[in-house]
Amino acid sequence: PLETIESVKVATVPWYGLGIRRIRRGWSFGVATGNAAELVLSGGRRFMIALSAAPELVRLVEDALPAEAEPQHQTKEESR
């Protein structure tokens, strides 16, 4: 549910990140290298969804979040 999303941002997935993988900070669902949408859920669980339209997905999730949530959108350049 959307209420469990604490933050969402654009992140970078390395070339070896394709497929469904358990990563140090959570799970990665990679269908493309490069950009990913990283979601942090309540309780600290993290998911990375790698796709070429990651910035658009981040904006859609931010728009759908409840008003009291404060999304932490960062562009790829801001996260460096």
N, CA, C and O atoms as a CHARMM CRD file, in Angstrom:
* protein
*
  320
    1    1 PRO  N      0.81500  -1.20300   0.00000 PROA 1      0.00000
    2    1 PRO  CA     0.00000   0.00000   0.00000 PROA 1      0.00000
    3    1 PRO  C      0.85800   1.26600   0.00000 PROA 1      0.00000
    4    1 PRO  O      1.97000   1.27400   0.52700 PROA 1      0.00000
    5    2 LEU  N      0.34000   2.30900  -0.58300 PROA 2      0.00000
    6    2 LEU  CA     1.07400   3.57300  -0.65300 PROA 2      0.00000
    7    2 LEU  C      1.44300   4.11600   0.72200 PROA 2      0.00000
    8    2 LEU  O      2.46200   4.79000   0.87000 PROA 2      0.00000
    9    3 GLU  N      0.63000   3.82900   1.72100 PROA 3      0.00000
   10    3 GLU  CA     0.89600   4.35800   3.06300 PROA 3      0.00000
   11    3 GLU  C      2.19000   3.81800   3.64800 PROA 3      0.00000
   12    3 GLU  O      2.73400   4.40500   4.58300 PROA 3      0.00000
   13    4 THR  N      2.69100   2.71400   3.11600 PROA 4      0.00000
   14    4 THR  CA     3.92100   2.13100   3.64300 PROA 4      0.00000
   15    4 THR  C      5.17900   2.72800   3.01600 PROA 4      0.00000
   16    4 THR  O      6.28700   2.42900   3.46100 PROA 4      0.00000
   17    5 ILE  N      5.02900   3.56700   1.99000 PROA 5      0.00000
   18    5 ILE  CA     6.18900   4.17300   1.32900 PROA 5      0.00000
   19    5 ILE  C      6.63300   5.39400   2.12100 PROA 5      0.00000
   20    5 ILE  O      5.87200   6.34600   2.29200 PROA 5      0.00000
   21    6 GLU  N      7.87700   5.35700   2.60300 PROA 6      0.00000
   22    6 GLU  CA     8.43100   6.48400   3.34400 PROA 6      0.00000
   23    6 GLU  C      9.15800   7.45500   2.42500 PROA 6      0.00000
   24    6 GLU  O      9.12000   8.66600   2.64400 PROA 6      0.00000
   25    7 SER  N      9.82100   6.93100   1.39900 PROA 7      0.00000
   26    7 SER  CA    10.50500   7.80900   0.44600 PROA 7      0.00000
   27    7 SER  C     10.67900   7.09000  -0.88000 PROA 7      0.00000
   28    7 SER  O     10.61400   5.86300  -0.96200 PROA 7      0.00000
   29    8 VAL  N     10.90200   7.88800  -1.91200 PROA 8      0.00000
   30    8 VAL  CA    11.15300   7.36700  -3.25300 PROA 8      0.00000
   31    8 VAL  C     12.14200   8.30900  -3.91800 PROA 8      0.00000
   32    8 VAL  O     12.04300   9.52900  -3.78100 PROA 8      0.00000
   33    9 LYS  N     13.10300   7.73000  -4.64300 PROA 9      0.00000
   34    9 LYS  CA    14.08700   8.55800  -5.33700 PROA 9      0.00000
   35    9 LYS  C     14.62800   7.80100  -6.53300 PROA 9      0.00000
   36    9 LYS  O     14.46300   6.58700  -6.64600 PROA 9      0.00000
   37   10 VAL  N     15.27500   8.53400  -7.42300 PROA 10     0.00000
   38   10 VAL  CA    15.95400   7.92600  -8.56100 PROA 10     0.00000
   39   10 VAL  C     17.33100   7.47800  -8.08500 PROA 10     0.00000
   40   10 VAL  O     18.05300   8.24900  -7.45300 PROA 10     0.00000
   41   11 ALA  N     17.69300   6.23500  -8.38700 PROA 11     0.00000
   42   11 ALA  CA    18.99400   5.68200  -8.02600 PROA 11     0.00000
   43   11 ALA  C     19.62600   5.07100  -9.27700 PROA 11     0.00000
   44   11 ALA  O     18.99800   5.03400 -10.33600 PROA 11     0.00000
   45   12 THR  N     20.84400   4.60000  -9.15900 PROA 12     0.00000
   46   12 THR  CA    21.55000   3.99600 -10.28500 PROA 12     0.00000
   47   12 THR  C     21.78700   2.51400 -10.02100 PROA 12     0.00000
   48   12 THR  O     22.20500   2.12500  -8.93000 PROA 12     0.00000
   49   13 VAL  N     21.51500   1.69200 -11.03400 PROA 13     0.00000
   50   13 VAL  CA    21.73600   0.25400 -10.95000 PROA 13     0.00000
   51   13 VAL  C     22.94100  -0.09100 -11.81500 PROA 13     0.00000
   52   13 VAL  O     23.00300   0.32700 -12.97100 PROA 13     0.00000
   53   14 PRO  N     23.90100  -0.84500 -11.28100 PROA 14     0.00000
   54   14 PRO  CA    25.06000  -1.23000 -12.08900 PROA 14     0.00000
   55   14 PRO  C     24.67700  -2.22500 -13.17600 PROA 14     0.00000
   56   14 PRO  O     23.58800  -2.79800 -13.14000 PROA 14     0.00000
   57   15 TRP  N     25.54600  -2.42800 -14.12100 PROA 15     0.00000
   58   15 TRP  CA    25.26300  -3.29400 -15.26800 PROA 15     0.00000
   59   15 TRP  C     24.94100  -4.71800 -14.84300 PROA 15     0.00000
   60   15 TRP  O     24.20400  -5.40900 -15.54600 PROA 15     0.00000
   61   16 TYR  N     25.47100  -5.18000 -13.71300 PROA 16     0.00000
   62   16 TYR  CA    25.23000  -6.55200 -13.27300 PROA 16     0.00000
   63   16 TYR  C     23.95700  -6.68900 -12.45100 PROA 16     0.00000
   64   16 TYR  O     23.73600  -7.73000 -11.83200 PROA 16     0.00000
   65   17 GLY  N     23.11000  -5.65300 -12.43500 PROA 17     0.00000
   66   17 GLY  CA    21.91400  -5.66400 -11.60600 PROA 17     0.00000
   67   17 GLY  C     20.64100  -6.13000 -12.28900 PROA 17     0.00000
   68   17 GLY  O     19.55100  -5.86200 -11.78300 PROA 17     0.00000
   69   18 LEU  N     20.73600  -6.81400 -13.41200 PROA 18     0.00000
   70   18 LEU  CA    19.53300  -7.27100 -14.10700 PROA 18     0.00000
   71   18 LEU  C     18.91700  -8.48900 -13.42300 PROA 18     0.00000
   72   18 LEU  O     19.62600  -9.33600 -12.88100 PROA 18     0.00000
   73   19 GLY  N     17.58100  -8.56300 -13.45800 PROA 19     0.00000
   74   19 GLY  CA    16.87400  -9.67400 -12.84400 PROA 19     0.00000
   75   19 GLY  C     16.42900  -9.34600 -11.42900 PROA 19     0.00000
   76   19 GLY  O     16.57800  -8.21100 -10.97600 PROA 19     0.00000
   77   20 ILE  N     15.88800 -10.32400 -10.73500 PROA 20     0.00000
   78   20 ILE  CA    15.45300 -10.14500  -9.34800 PROA 20     0.00000
   79   20 ILE  C     16.60900 -10.59200  -8.46200 PROA 20     0.00000
   80   20 ILE  O     17.06200 -11.73400  -8.53600 PROA 20     0.00000
   81   21 ARG  N     17.07400  -9.67800  -7.62900 PROA 21     0.00000
   82   21 ARG  CA    18.23900  -9.96500  -6.79600 PROA 21     0.00000
   83   21 ARG  C     18.03200  -9.45900  -5.38000 PROA 21     0.00000
   84   21 ARG  O     17.40600  -8.42300  -5.15300 PROA 21     0.00000
   85   22 ARG  N     18.56800 -10.20800  -4.44200 PROA 22     0.00000
   86   22 ARG  CA    18.63400  -9.75500  -3.04800 PROA 22     0.00000
   87   22 ARG  C     19.89100  -8.90500  -2.94600 PROA 22     0.00000
   88   22 ARG  O     20.98700  -9.37100  -3.25500 PROA 22     0.00000
   89   23 ILE  N     19.73400  -7.66400  -2.51700 PROA 23     0.00000
   90   23 ILE  CA    20.87700  -6.77400  -2.36000 PROA 23     0.00000
   91   23 ILE  C     21.03200  -6.42500  -0.88500 PROA 23     0.00000
   92   23 ILE  O     20.14500  -6.69600  -0.07600 PROA 23     0.00000
   93   24 ARG  N     22.15100  -5.83000  -0.54900 PROA 24     0.00000
   94   24 ARG  CA    22.46000  -5.53200   0.85100 PROA 24     0.00000
   95   24 ARG  C     21.36000  -4.75300   1.54100 PROA 24     0.00000
   96   24 ARG  O     21.07300  -5.01100   2.71000 PROA 24     0.00000
   97   25 ARG  N     20.73000  -3.80300   0.85100 PROA 25     0.00000
   98   25 ARG  CA    19.71800  -2.94400   1.47900 PROA 25     0.00000
   99   25 ARG  C     18.29300  -3.39800   1.22100 PROA 25     0.00000
  100   25 ARG  O     17.36300  -2.71200   1.64500 PROA 25     0.00000
  101   26 GLY  N     18.07400  -4.52600   0.54300 PROA 26     0.00000
  102   26 GLY  CA    16.70900  -4.96900   0.25700 PROA 26     0.00000
  103   26 GLY  C     16.66100  -5.82600  -0.99400 PROA 26     0.00000
  104   26 GLY  O     17.46200  -6.74800  -1.15200 PROA 26     0.00000
  105   27 TRP  N     15.71900  -5.52500  -1.88900 PROA 27     0.00000
  106   27 TRP  CA    15.53000  -6.27000  -3.13100 PROA 27     0.00000
  107   27 TRP  C     15.68000  -5.34700  -4.32800 PROA 27     0.00000
  108   27 TRP  O     15.36600  -4.15900  -4.24600 PROA 27     0.00000
  109   28 SER  N     16.15800  -5.89100  -5.44000 PROA 28     0.00000
  110   28 SER  CA    16.27000  -5.15700  -6.69800 PROA 28     0.00000
  111   28 SER  C     15.51900  -5.93000  -7.77400 PROA 28     0.00000
  112   28 SER  O     15.72800  -7.13100  -7.95000 PROA 28     0.00000
  113   29 PHE  N     14.64400  -5.23300  -8.49100 PROA 29     0.00000
  114   29 PHE  CA    13.91500  -5.81200  -9.61900 PROA 29     0.00000
  115   29 PHE  C     14.39500  -5.08400 -10.86500 PROA 29     0.00000
  116   29 PHE  O     13.89300  -4.00500 -11.17900 PROA 29     0.00000
  117   30 GLY  N     15.35200  -5.65300 -11.57300 PROA 30     0.00000
  118   30 GLY  CA    16.00700  -4.95600 -12.67300 PROA 30     0.00000
  119   30 GLY  C     15.62800  -5.46000 -14.04300 PROA 30     0.00000
  120   30 GLY  O     15.86000  -6.62400 -14.37100 PROA 30     0.00000
  121   31 VAL  N     15.04400  -4.58400 -14.84800 PROA 31     0.00000
  122   31 VAL  CA    14.75700  -4.91800 -16.23800 PROA 31     0.00000
  123   31 VAL  C     15.59800  -4.06900 -17.17900 PROA 31     0.00000
  124   31 VAL  O     15.52900  -4.22300 -18.39800 PROA 31     0.00000
  125   32 ALA  N     16.39700  -3.16700 -16.60100 PROA 32     0.00000
  126   32 ALA  CA    17.28900  -2.31800 -17.38200 PROA 32     0.00000
  127   32 ALA  C     18.39900  -1.83100 -16.45900 PROA 32     0.00000
  128   32 ALA  O     18.21000  -1.74900 -15.24500 PROA 32     0.00000
  129   33 THR  N     19.54100  -1.51200 -17.02300 PROA 33     0.00000
  130   33 THR  CA    20.60900  -0.92600 -16.21700 PROA 33     0.00000
  131   33 THR  C     20.47200   0.58600 -16.24800 PROA 33     0.00000
  132   33 THR  O     19.71500   1.13300 -17.05000 PROA 33     0.00000
  133   34 GLY  N     21.19300   1.24700 -15.38800 PROA 34     0.00000
  134   34 GLY  CA    21.12700   2.71100 -15.34600 PROA 34     0.00000
  135   34 GLY  C     20.21600   3.16500 -14.23300 PROA 34     0.00000
  136   34 GLY  O     20.47000   2.87300 -13.06500 PROA 34     0.00000
  137   35 ASN  N     19.14900   3.88100 -14.57800 PROA 35     0.00000
  138   35 ASN  CA    18.24600   4.44700 -13.57500 PROA 35     0.00000
  139   35 ASN  C     17.32300   3.40900 -12.95600 PROA 35     0.00000
  140   35 ASN  O     16.95100   2.41700 -13.58400 PROA 35     0.00000
  141   36 ALA  N     16.96300   3.67400 -11.69400 PROA 36     0.00000
  142   36 ALA  CA    16.00400   2.83700 -10.97700 PROA 36     0.00000
  143   36 ALA  C     15.21100   3.73100 -10.04400 PROA 36     0.00000
  144   36 ALA  O     15.67000   4.80500  -9.65500 PROA 36     0.00000
  145   37 ALA  N     14.02000   3.27900  -9.68700 PROA 37     0.00000
  146   37 ALA  CA    13.24100   3.93300  -8.64000 PROA 37     0.00000
  147   37 ALA  C     13.51500   3.15400  -7.36400 PROA 37     0.00000
  148   37 ALA  O     13.27400   1.94800  -7.30300 PROA 37     0.00000
  149   38 GLU  N     14.02000   3.84300  -6.34300 PROA 38     0.00000
  150   38 GLU  CA    14.29600   3.19600  -5.05900 PROA 38     0.00000
  151   38 GLU  C     13.22600   3.62500  -4.06900 PROA 38     0.00000
  152   38 GLU  O     13.06700   4.81300  -3.78600 PROA 38     0.00000
  153   39 LEU  N     12.49700   2.65500  -3.54700 PROA 39     0.00000
  154   39 LEU  CA    11.44400   2.91800  -2.57300 PROA 39     0.00000
  155   39 LEU  C     11.90500   2.42500  -1.20700 PROA 39     0.00000
  156   39 LEU  O     12.40100   1.30600  -1.07300 PROA 39     0.00000
  157   40 VAL  N     11.73700   3.27000  -0.20000 PROA 40     0.00000
  158   40 VAL  CA    12.01100   2.87800   1.17900 PROA 40     0.00000
  159   40 VAL  C     10.65800   2.76600   1.85900 PROA 40     0.00000
  160   40 VAL  O      9.87900   3.71900   1.88900 PROA 40     0.00000
  161   41 LEU  N     10.39000   1.58300   2.40700 PROA 41     0.00000
  162   41 LEU  CA     9.10900   1.32800   3.05300 PROA 41     0.00000
  163   41 LEU  C      9.25000   1.45700   4.56500 PROA 41     0.00000
  164   41 LEU  O     10.35700   1.43700   5.10300 PROA 41     0.00000
  165   42 SER  N      8.12300   1.58800   5.23200 PROA 42     0.00000
  166   42 SER  CA     8.15000   1.63600   6.69500 PROA 42     0.00000
  167   42 SER  C      8.83600   0.36900   7.19900 PROA 42     0.00000
  168   42 SER  O      8.66800  -0.71200   6.63400 PROA 42     0.00000
  169   43 GLY  N      9.59100   0.51800   8.24400 PROA 43     0.00000
  170   43 GLY  CA    10.36400  -0.61200   8.75000 PROA 43     0.00000
  171   43 GLY  C     11.73200  -0.70700   8.11300 PROA 43     0.00000
  172   43 GLY  O     12.52600  -1.56900   8.48900 PROA 43     0.00000
  173   44 GLY  N     12.03100   0.17000   7.14400 PROA 44     0.00000
  174   44 GLY  CA    13.35700   0.19700   6.54000 PROA 44     0.00000
  175   44 GLY  C     13.55700  -0.69100   5.33100 PROA 44     0.00000
  176   44 GLY  O     14.64500  -0.69200   4.75600 PROA 44     0.00000
  177   45 ARG  N     12.54500  -1.45000   4.92100 PROA 45     0.00000
  178   45 ARG  CA    12.69600  -2.29500   3.72400 PROA 45     0.00000
  179   45 ARG  C     12.87200  -1.42000   2.50000 PROA 45     0.00000
  180   45 ARG  O     12.21800  -0.38700   2.36600 PROA 45     0.00000
  181   46 ARG  N     13.75600  -1.83500   1.60800 PROA 46     0.00000
  182   46 ARG  CA    14.04700  -1.08300   0.38300 PROA 46     0.00000
  183   46 ARG  C     13.81800  -1.97000  -0.83700 PROA 46     0.00000
  184   46 ARG  O     14.09600  -3.16900  -0.82900 PROA 46     0.00000
  185   47 PHE  N     13.30000  -1.33100  -1.88500 PROA 47     0.00000
  186   47 PHE  CA    13.11900  -1.99200  -3.17300 PROA 47     0.00000
  187   47 PHE  C     13.64800  -1.07300  -4.25300 PROA 47     0.00000
  188   47 PHE  O     13.38700   0.13000  -4.24000 PROA 47     0.00000
  189   48 MET  N     14.39200  -1.64300  -5.18900 PROA 48     0.00000
  190   48 MET  CA    14.83500  -0.89500  -6.35800 PROA 48     0.00000
  191   48 MET  C     14.16800  -1.51000  -7.57200 PROA 48     0.00000
  192   48 MET  O     14.22900  -2.72200  -7.77900 PROA 48     0.00000
  193   49 ILE  N     13.53100  -0.66900  -8.37500 PROA 49     0.00000
  194   49 ILE  CA    12.87800  -1.12100  -9.59900 PROA 49     0.00000
  195   49 ILE  C     13.60000  -0.42500 -10.74300 PROA 49     0.00000
  196   49 ILE  O     13.41800   0.77100 -10.97100 PROA 49     0.00000
  197   50 ALA  N     14.42200  -1.18600 -11.46100 PROA 50     0.00000
  198   50 ALA  CA    15.23500  -0.61700 -12.53000 PROA 50     0.00000
  199   50 ALA  C     14.47100  -0.63600 -13.83900 PROA 50     0.00000
  200   50 ALA  O     13.99900  -1.68400 -14.28200 PROA 50     0.00000
  201   51 LEU  N     14.35400   0.52300 -14.45000 PROA 51     0.00000
  202   51 LEU  CA    13.71000   0.64500 -15.74900 PROA 51     0.00000
  203   51 LEU  C     14.12000   1.96700 -16.36500 PROA 51     0.00000
  204   51 LEU  O     14.52600   2.88700 -15.65500 PROA 51     0.00000
  205   52 SER  N     14.01900   2.06800 -17.67100 PROA 52     0.00000
  206   52 SER  CA    14.47300   3.28000 -18.34800 PROA 52     0.00000
  207   52 SER  C     13.63600   4.50100 -17.98800 PROA 52     0.00000
  208   52 SER  O     14.11300   5.62800 -18.12300 PROA 52     0.00000
  209   53 ALA  N     12.40700   4.30800 -17.53500 PROA 53     0.00000
  210   53 ALA  CA    11.52400   5.42500 -17.18600 PROA 53     0.00000
  211   53 ALA  C     11.47500   5.65300 -15.67100 PROA 53     0.00000
  212   53 ALA  O     10.43300   6.03700 -15.14000 PROA 53     0.00000
  213   54 ALA  N     12.59000   5.42100 -14.97400 PROA 54     0.00000
  214   54 ALA  CA    12.61400   5.56400 -13.51200 PROA 54     0.00000
  215   54 ALA  C     12.19200   6.95400 -13.03600 PROA 54     0.00000
  216   54 ALA  O     11.41600   7.04200 -12.08500 PROA 54     0.00000
  217   55 PRO  N     12.66500   8.04800 -13.64900 PROA 55     0.00000
  218   55 PRO  CA    12.22100   9.36300 -13.16500 PROA 55     0.00000
  219   55 PRO  C     10.71000   9.55500 -13.26500 PROA 55     0.00000
  220   55 PRO  O     10.10300  10.17300 -12.38900 PROA 55     0.00000
  221   56 GLU  N     10.10400   9.03100 -14.32300 PROA 56     0.00000
  222   56 GLU  CA     8.66100   9.14200 -14.47600 PROA 56     0.00000
  223   56 GLU  C      7.93600   8.31600 -13.41800 PROA 56     0.00000
  224   56 GLU  O      6.92400   8.75900 -12.87500 PROA 56     0.00000
  225   57 LEU  N      8.44600   7.11300 -13.12000 PROA 57     0.00000
  226   57 LEU  CA     7.84500   6.28400 -12.08500 PROA 57     0.00000
  227   57 LEU  C      7.93500   6.96300 -10.72600 PROA 57     0.00000
  228   57 LEU  O      6.97700   6.93200  -9.95300 PROA 57     0.00000
  229   58 VAL  N      9.08100   7.57800 -10.42800 PROA 58     0.00000
  230   58 VAL  CA     9.24900   8.29500  -9.15800 PROA 58     0.00000
  231   58 VAL  C      8.21900   9.41200  -9.04800 PROA 58     0.00000
  232   58 VAL  O      7.60400   9.58100  -7.99500 PROA 58     0.00000
  233   59 ARG  N      8.02300  10.17500 -10.11700 PROA 59     0.00000
  234   59 ARG  CA     7.02600  11.25900 -10.09400 PROA 59     0.00000
  235   59 ARG  C      5.61700  10.71400  -9.89400 PROA 59     0.00000
  236   59 ARG  O      4.83300  11.29700  -9.14600 PROA 59     0.00000
  237   60 LEU  N      5.28500   9.61100 -10.54900 PROA 60     0.00000
  238   60 LEU  CA     3.95200   9.01600 -10.37900 PROA 60     0.00000
  239   60 LEU  C      3.72900   8.56000  -8.93700 PROA 60     0.00000
  240   60 LEU  O      2.65400   8.77600  -8.37600 PROA 60     0.00000
  241   61 VAL  N      4.73100   7.93700  -8.34200 PROA 61     0.00000
  242   61 VAL  CA     4.60000   7.48100  -6.95500 PROA 61     0.00000
  243   61 VAL  C      4.46300   8.68700  -6.03400 PROA 61     0.00000
  244   61 VAL  O      3.61600   8.68900  -5.14000 PROA 61     0.00000
  245   62 GLU  N      5.28400   9.70900  -6.24000 PROA 62     0.00000
  246   62 GLU  CA     5.19300  10.92200  -5.41900 PROA 62     0.00000
  247   62 GLU  C      3.80600  11.54600  -5.49700 PROA 62     0.00000
  248   62 GLU  O      3.24400  11.95700  -4.48300 PROA 62     0.00000
  249   63 ASP  N      3.25800  11.61300  -6.70700 PROA 63     0.00000
  250   63 ASP  CA     1.92600  12.19600  -6.88400 PROA 63     0.00000
  251   63 ASP  C      0.84600  11.37400  -6.18900 PROA 63     0.00000
  252   63 ASP  O     -0.16900  11.91800  -5.75500 PROA 63     0.00000
  253   64 ALA  N      1.06400  10.06200  -6.08400 PROA 64     0.00000
  254   64 ALA  CA     0.06500   9.18800  -5.47900 PROA 64     0.00000
  255   64 ALA  C      0.20300   9.06700  -3.96600 PROA 64     0.00000
  256   64 ALA  O     -0.70800   8.57300  -3.30200 PROA 64     0.00000
  257   65 LEU  N      1.33700   9.51700  -3.41100 PROA 65     0.00000
  258   65 LEU  CA     1.53500   9.41300  -1.96000 PROA 65     0.00000
  259   65 LEU  C      0.54500  10.29300  -1.21100 PROA 65     0.00000
  260   65 LEU  O      0.14100  11.34800  -1.70000 PROA 65     0.00000
  261   66 PRO  N      0.16200   9.85100  -0.02800 PROA 66     0.00000
  262   66 PRO  CA    -0.72500  10.68800   0.80100 PROA 66     0.00000
  263   66 PRO  C     -0.06700  12.03700   1.08900 PROA 66     0.00000
  264   66 PRO  O      1.15900  12.14400   1.11300 PROA 66     0.00000
  265   67 ALA  N     -0.87400  13.04500   1.30200 PROA 67     0.00000
  266   67 ALA  CA    -0.37400  14.41600   1.48100 PROA 67     0.00000
  267   67 ALA  C      0.58500  14.55400   2.64900 PROA 67     0.00000
  268   67 ALA  O      1.49800  15.37700   2.58800 PROA 67     0.00000
  269   68 GLU  N      0.40900  13.77000   3.72100 PROA 68     0.00000
  270   68 GLU  CA     1.28700  13.92100   4.88300 PROA 68     0.00000
  271   68 GLU  C      2.67500  13.34100   4.65700 PROA 68     0.00000
  272   68 GLU  O      3.59900  13.65800   5.40600 PROA 68     0.00000
  273   69 ALA  N      2.84600  12.49200   3.63300 PROA 69     0.00000
  274   69 ALA  CA     4.16600  11.93800   3.33500 PROA 69     0.00000
  275   69 ALA  C      5.01600  13.00000   2.66100 PROA 69     0.00000
  276   69 ALA  O      4.51000  13.82500   1.89900 PROA 69     0.00000
  277   70 GLU  N      6.29200  12.97600   2.94100 PROA 70     0.00000
  278   70 GLU  CA     7.20700  13.92400   2.33000 PROA 70     0.00000
  279   70 GLU  C      8.17700  13.16100   1.44200 PROA 70     0.00000
  280   70 GLU  O      9.19200  12.66700   1.93100 PROA 70     0.00000
  281   71 PRO  N      7.89100  13.05300   0.14100 PROA 71     0.00000
  282   71 PRO  CA     8.77400  12.31100  -0.75100 PROA 71     0.00000
  283   71 PRO  C     10.14400  12.97200  -0.83000 PROA 71     0.00000
  284   71 PRO  O     10.26700  14.19200  -0.71900 PROA 71     0.00000
  285   72 GLN  N     11.16600  12.15500  -1.02300 PROA 72     0.00000
  286   72 GLN  CA    12.53000  12.65300  -1.10800 PROA 72     0.00000
  287   72 GLN  C     13.04600  12.46300  -2.52000 PROA 72     0.00000
  288   72 GLN  O     14.02900  11.75300  -2.73200 PROA 72     0.00000
  289   73 HSD  N     12.40300  13.08200  -3.47500 PROA 73     0.00000
  290   73 HSD  CA    12.79700  12.92800  -4.87800 PROA 73     0.00000
  291   73 HSD  C     14.13500  13.59600  -5.11500 PROA 73     0.00000
  292   73 HSD  O     14.33600  14.75700  -4.75800 PROA 73     0.00000
  293   74 GLN  N     15.04500  12.85800  -5.71600 PROA 74     0.00000
  294   74 GLN  CA    16.32000  13.40100  -6.11600 PROA 74     0.00000
  295   74 GLN  C     16.56900  12.96100  -7.54800 PROA 74     0.00000
  296   74 GLN  O     16.28800  11.82200  -7.92200 PROA 74     0.00000
  297   75 THR  N     17.09700  13.87100  -8.33500 PROA 75     0.00000
  298   75 THR  CA    17.48300  13.46200  -9.67200 PROA 75     0.00000
  299   75 THR  C     18.80900  12.73400  -9.57800 PROA 75     0.00000
  300   75 THR  O     19.46700  12.77700  -8.53800 PROA 75     0.00000
  301   76 LYS  N     19.20500  12.07700 -10.63300 PROA 76     0.00000
  302   76 LYS  CA    20.45700  11.33200 -10.65400 PROA 76     0.00000
  303   76 LYS  C     21.63200  12.25100 -10.31200 PROA 76     0.00000
  304   76 LYS  O     22.55200  11.84400  -9.60300 PROA 76     0.00000
  305   77 GLU  N     21.60300  13.47900 -10.81100 PROA 77     0.00000
  306   77 GLU  CA    22.68100  14.43900 -10.56400 PROA 77     0.00000
  307   77 GLU  C     22.72800  14.86600  -9.10500 PROA 77     0.00000
  308   77 GLU  O     23.81300  15.05900  -8.55700 PROA 77     0.00000
  309   78 GLU  N     21.56400  15.01900  -8.46200 PROA 78     0.00000
  310   78 GLU  CA    21.50300  15.45600  -7.06900 PROA 78     0.00000
  311   78 GLU  C     22.02300  14.39100  -6.12000 PROA 78     0.00000
  312   78 GLU  O     22.54100  14.71100  -5.05000 PROA 78     0.00000
  313   79 SER  N     21.88900  13.12400  -6.50300 PROA 79     0.00000
  314   79 SER  CA    22.28500  12.03600  -5.61800 PROA 79     0.00000
  315   79 SER  C     23.77500  11.76400  -5.65100 PROA 79     0.00000
  316   79 SER  O     24.26200  10.95100  -4.86600 PROA 79     0.00000
  317   80 ARG  N     24.51500  12.41800  -6.53200 PROA 80     0.00000
  318   80 ARG  CA    25.96500  12.19500  -6.62200 PROA 80     0.00000
  319   80 ARG  C     26.71400  12.95500  -5.59000 PROA 80     0.00000
  320   80 ARG  O     27.94100  12.87500  -5.53400 PROA 80     0.00000
